[in-house]
PDB file of C-alpha atoms and ligand atoms in Angstrom:
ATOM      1  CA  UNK A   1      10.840 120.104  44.010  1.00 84.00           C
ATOM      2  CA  UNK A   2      13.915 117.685  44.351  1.00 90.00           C
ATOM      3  CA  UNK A   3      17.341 118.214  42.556  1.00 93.00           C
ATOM      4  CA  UNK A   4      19.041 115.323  41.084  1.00 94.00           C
ATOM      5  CA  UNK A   5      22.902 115.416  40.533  1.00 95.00           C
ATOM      6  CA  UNK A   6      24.856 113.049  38.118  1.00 96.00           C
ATOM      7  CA  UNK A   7      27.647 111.307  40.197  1.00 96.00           C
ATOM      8  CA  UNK A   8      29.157 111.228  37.167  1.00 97.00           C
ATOM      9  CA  UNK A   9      29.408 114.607  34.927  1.00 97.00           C
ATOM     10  CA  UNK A  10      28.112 117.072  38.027  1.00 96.00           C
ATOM     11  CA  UNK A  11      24.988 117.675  36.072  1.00 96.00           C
ATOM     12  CA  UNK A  12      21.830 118.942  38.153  1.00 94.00           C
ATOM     13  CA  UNK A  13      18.297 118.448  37.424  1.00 94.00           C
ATOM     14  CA  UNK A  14      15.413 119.665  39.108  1.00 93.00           C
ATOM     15  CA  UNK A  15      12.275 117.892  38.900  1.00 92.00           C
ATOM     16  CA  UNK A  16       9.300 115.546  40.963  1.00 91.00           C
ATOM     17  CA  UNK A  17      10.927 112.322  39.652  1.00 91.00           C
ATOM     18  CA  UNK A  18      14.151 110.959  39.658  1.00 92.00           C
ATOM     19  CA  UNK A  19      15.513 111.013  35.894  1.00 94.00           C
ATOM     20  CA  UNK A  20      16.411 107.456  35.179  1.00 95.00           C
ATOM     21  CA  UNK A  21      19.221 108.805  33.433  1.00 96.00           C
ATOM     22  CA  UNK A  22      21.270 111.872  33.002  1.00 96.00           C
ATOM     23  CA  UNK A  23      20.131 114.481  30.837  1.00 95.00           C
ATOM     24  CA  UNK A  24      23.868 115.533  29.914  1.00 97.00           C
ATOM     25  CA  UNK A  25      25.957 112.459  29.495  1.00 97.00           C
ATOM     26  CA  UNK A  26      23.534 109.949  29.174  1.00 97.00           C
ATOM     27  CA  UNK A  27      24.500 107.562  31.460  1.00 97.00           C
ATOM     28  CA  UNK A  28      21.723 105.879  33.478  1.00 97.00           C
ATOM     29  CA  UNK A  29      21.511 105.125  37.427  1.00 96.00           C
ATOM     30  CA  UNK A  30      23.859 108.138  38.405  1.00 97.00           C
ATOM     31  CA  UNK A  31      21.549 110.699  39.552  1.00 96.00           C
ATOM     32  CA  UNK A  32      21.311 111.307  42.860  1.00 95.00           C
ATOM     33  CA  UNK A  33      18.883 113.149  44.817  1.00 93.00           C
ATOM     34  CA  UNK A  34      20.627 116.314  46.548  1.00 89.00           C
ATOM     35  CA  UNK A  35      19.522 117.684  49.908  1.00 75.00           C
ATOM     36  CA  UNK A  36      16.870 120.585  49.768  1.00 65.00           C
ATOM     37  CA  UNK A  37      18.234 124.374  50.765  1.00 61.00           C
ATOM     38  CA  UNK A  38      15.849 125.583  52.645  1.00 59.00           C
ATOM     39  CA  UNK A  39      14.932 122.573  55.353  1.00 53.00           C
ATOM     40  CA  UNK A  40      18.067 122.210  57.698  1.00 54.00           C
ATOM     41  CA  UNK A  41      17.335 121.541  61.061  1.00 61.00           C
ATOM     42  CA  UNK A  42      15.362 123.213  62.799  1.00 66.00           C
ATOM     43  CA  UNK A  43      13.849 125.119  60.151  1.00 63.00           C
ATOM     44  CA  UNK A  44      15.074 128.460  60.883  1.00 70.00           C
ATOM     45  CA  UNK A  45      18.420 128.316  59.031  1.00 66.00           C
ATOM     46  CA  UNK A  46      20.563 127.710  61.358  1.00 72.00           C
ATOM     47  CA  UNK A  47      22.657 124.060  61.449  1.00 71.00           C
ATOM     48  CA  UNK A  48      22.074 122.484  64.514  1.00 72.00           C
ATOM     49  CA  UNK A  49      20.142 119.756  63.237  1.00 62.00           C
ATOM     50  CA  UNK A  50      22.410 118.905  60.436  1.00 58.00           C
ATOM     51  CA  UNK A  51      25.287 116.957  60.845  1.00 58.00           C
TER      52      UNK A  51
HETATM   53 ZN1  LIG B 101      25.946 113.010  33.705  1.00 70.75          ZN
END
């Protein structure tokens, strides 16, 4: 599962697909998809393949 954040309002959305447009202000193109949690790296939580 994804999450989708409006460049816009700050809204978040979760979902498969990216929402053509934001679920809280209505204003189309501005979701983004945000990075996942739990993959960083290496896997094991640590940071040392992020950057
Ligand atoms: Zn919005």
């Amino acid at each position: 599962m994804a999450e989708f954040k409006c460049e816009k309002c700050g809204e978040t959305k979760e979902g498969r697909c990216k929402p053509k447009k934001c679920p809280a202000c209505g204003e189309a193109g501005v979701m983004a998809k945000q990075e996942e949690k739990k993959s960083s790296g290496c896997g094991c939580g640590c940071t040392c393949g992020s950057k």
